[in-house]
XYZ file of C-alpha atoms in Angstrom:
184
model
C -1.567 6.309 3.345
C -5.019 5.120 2.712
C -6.669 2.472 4.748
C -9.571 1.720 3.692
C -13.534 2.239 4.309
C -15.856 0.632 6.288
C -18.973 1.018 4.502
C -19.835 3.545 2.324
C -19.983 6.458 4.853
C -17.391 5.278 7.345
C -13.810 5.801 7.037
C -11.718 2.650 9.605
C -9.946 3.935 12.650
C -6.394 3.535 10.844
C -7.740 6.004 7.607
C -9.485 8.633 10.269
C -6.526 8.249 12.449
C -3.808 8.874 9.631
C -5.960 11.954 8.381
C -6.521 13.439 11.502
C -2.363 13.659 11.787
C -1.929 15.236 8.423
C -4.750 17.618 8.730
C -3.091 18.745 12.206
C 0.217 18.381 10.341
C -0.797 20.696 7.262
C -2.677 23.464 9.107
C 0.299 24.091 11.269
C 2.522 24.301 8.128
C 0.474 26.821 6.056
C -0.276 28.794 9.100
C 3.479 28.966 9.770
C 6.114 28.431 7.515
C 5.179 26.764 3.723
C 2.362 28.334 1.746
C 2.770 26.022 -1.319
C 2.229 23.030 0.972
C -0.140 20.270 -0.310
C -2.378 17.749 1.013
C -2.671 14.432 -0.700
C -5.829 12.398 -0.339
C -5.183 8.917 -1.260
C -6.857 5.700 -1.864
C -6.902 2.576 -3.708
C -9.294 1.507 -6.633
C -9.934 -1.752 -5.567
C -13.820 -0.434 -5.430
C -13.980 -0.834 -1.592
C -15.413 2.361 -1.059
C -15.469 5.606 -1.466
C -12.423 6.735 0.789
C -11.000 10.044 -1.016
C -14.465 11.735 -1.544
C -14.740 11.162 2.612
C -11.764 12.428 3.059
C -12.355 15.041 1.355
C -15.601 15.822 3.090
C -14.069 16.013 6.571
C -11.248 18.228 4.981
C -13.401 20.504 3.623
C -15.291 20.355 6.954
C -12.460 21.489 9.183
C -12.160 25.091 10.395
C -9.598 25.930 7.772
C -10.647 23.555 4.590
C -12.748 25.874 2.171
C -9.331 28.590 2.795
C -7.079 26.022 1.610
C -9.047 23.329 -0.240
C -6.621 24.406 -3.662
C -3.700 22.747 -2.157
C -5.542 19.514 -1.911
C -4.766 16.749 -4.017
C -6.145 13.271 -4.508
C -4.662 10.274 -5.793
C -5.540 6.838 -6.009
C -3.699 3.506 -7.041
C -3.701 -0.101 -7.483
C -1.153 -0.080 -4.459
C 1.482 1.422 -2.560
C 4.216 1.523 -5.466
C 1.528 2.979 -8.047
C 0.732 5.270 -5.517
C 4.497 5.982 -4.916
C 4.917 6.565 -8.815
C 1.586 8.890 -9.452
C 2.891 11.151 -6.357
C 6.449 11.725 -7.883
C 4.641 12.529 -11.507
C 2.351 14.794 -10.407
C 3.144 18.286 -12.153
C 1.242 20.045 -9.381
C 3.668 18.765 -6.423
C 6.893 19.286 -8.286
C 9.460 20.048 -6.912
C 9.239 18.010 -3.692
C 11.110 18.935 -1.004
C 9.996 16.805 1.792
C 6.988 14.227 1.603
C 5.724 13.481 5.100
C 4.104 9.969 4.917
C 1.694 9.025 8.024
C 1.939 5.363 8.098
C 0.320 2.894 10.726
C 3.489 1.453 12.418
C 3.729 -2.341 11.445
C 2.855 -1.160 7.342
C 5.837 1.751 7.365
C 8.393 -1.322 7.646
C 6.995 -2.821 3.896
C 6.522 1.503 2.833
C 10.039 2.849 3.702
C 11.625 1.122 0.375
C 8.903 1.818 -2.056
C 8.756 5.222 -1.125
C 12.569 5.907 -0.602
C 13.578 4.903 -3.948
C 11.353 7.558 -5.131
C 11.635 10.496 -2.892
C 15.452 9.751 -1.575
C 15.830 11.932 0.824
C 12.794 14.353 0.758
C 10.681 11.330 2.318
C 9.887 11.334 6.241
C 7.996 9.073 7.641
C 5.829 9.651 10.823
C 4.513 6.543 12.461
C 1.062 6.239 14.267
C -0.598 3.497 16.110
C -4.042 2.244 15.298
C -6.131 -0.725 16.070
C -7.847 -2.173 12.930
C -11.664 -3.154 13.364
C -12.169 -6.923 13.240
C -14.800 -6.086 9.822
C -11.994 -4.320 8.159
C -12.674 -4.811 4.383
C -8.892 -5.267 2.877
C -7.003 -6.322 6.505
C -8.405 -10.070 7.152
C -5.686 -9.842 10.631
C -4.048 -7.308 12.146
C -1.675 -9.681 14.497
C 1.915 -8.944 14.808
C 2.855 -12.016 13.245
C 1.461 -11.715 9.818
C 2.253 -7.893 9.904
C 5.954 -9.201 10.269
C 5.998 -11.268 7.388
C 4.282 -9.407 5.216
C 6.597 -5.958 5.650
C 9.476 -8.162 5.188
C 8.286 -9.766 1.981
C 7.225 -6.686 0.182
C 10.591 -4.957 1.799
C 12.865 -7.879 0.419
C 10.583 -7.188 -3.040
C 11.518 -4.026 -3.290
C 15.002 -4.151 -1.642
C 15.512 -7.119 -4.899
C 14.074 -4.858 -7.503
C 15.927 -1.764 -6.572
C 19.056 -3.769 -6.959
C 18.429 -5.903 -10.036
C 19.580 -4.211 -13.172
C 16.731 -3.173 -15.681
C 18.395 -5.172 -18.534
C 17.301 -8.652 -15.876
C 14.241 -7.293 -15.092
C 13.112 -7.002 -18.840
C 14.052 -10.448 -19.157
C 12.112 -11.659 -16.316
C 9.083 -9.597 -17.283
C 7.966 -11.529 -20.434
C 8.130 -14.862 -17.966
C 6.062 -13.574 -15.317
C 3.624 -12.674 -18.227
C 3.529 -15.754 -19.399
C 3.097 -17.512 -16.292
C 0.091 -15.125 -15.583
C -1.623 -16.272 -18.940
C -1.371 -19.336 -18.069
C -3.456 -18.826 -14.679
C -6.266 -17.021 -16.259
């Protein structure tokens, strides 16, 4: 999961952290048991900062990086269920067979849905603790309190729209437009 830059060469501790995992996570792999095994680099365009090309950069940095850098992919999104979507189209990944998602611990509560209703069962989840800096550009808090409410808004979102039928939710679409034209 991305989380985010700094500055323009810094990745935050959560980002370094959760890429530090899956490059331990995906050398082990190749070495051993999957060689069509992929790394996804993944960020969001809200023009924060670079954060894939750094990625990248320290991929291609580690000891086994220029050996494998074909099986890395990036991806970036407006936000997690964008991201969610782009991963499951990707031609390059198909089929998926298991999608290990590192994921700070208070943001895989809000993840597990968006993610599960497109992977099913292939999805696994490994959880990681990291302390967010107080300058974090997209975090404002990082208290347990608004963590709490915002995983269980976003997991009662997507608990809603996995349940509503898509004949309702074309009905409620046009409204929601609406009221969003009538904001600008």
């Amino acid at each position: 999961m991305p989380y985010g830059c700094l500055d323009v060469k810094t990745l935050s501790a959560a980002s370094l952290k959760a890429l530090e995992g899956a490059l331990e996570h995906w050398q082990r792999s190749m070495q051993i048991s999957r060689p069509t095994t992929f790394l996804l680099l993944t960020g969001y365009d809200d023009g924060s900062g670079p954060e894939v090309e750094l990625k990248r950069e320290i991929v291609l940095s580690s000891p086994a990086g220029e050996a494998l850098a074909n099986n890395v992919i990036a991806i970036t999104a407006k936000n997690e269920e964008e991201l969610a979507t782009k991963v499951a189209r990707n031609k390059t990944l198909m089929p998926i067979q298991t999608l290990i998602l590192l994921a700070e611990s208070r943001h895989a509560l809000a993840l597990r849905p968006i993610f599960k209703r497109k992977f099913g069962r292939a999805l696994e989840i490994r959880k990681f603790k990291a302390d967010f800096e107080f300058n974090h550009p997209w975090i404002s808090t990082s208290s347990s309190f608004t963590w709490f409410f915002r995983n269980l808004i976003l997991g009662i979102w997507a608990g809603i729209r996995k349940r509503t039928g898509r004949s309702l939710r074309k009905k409620l679409t046009p409204i929601r437009q609406k009221q969003s034209s009538h904001v600008r």
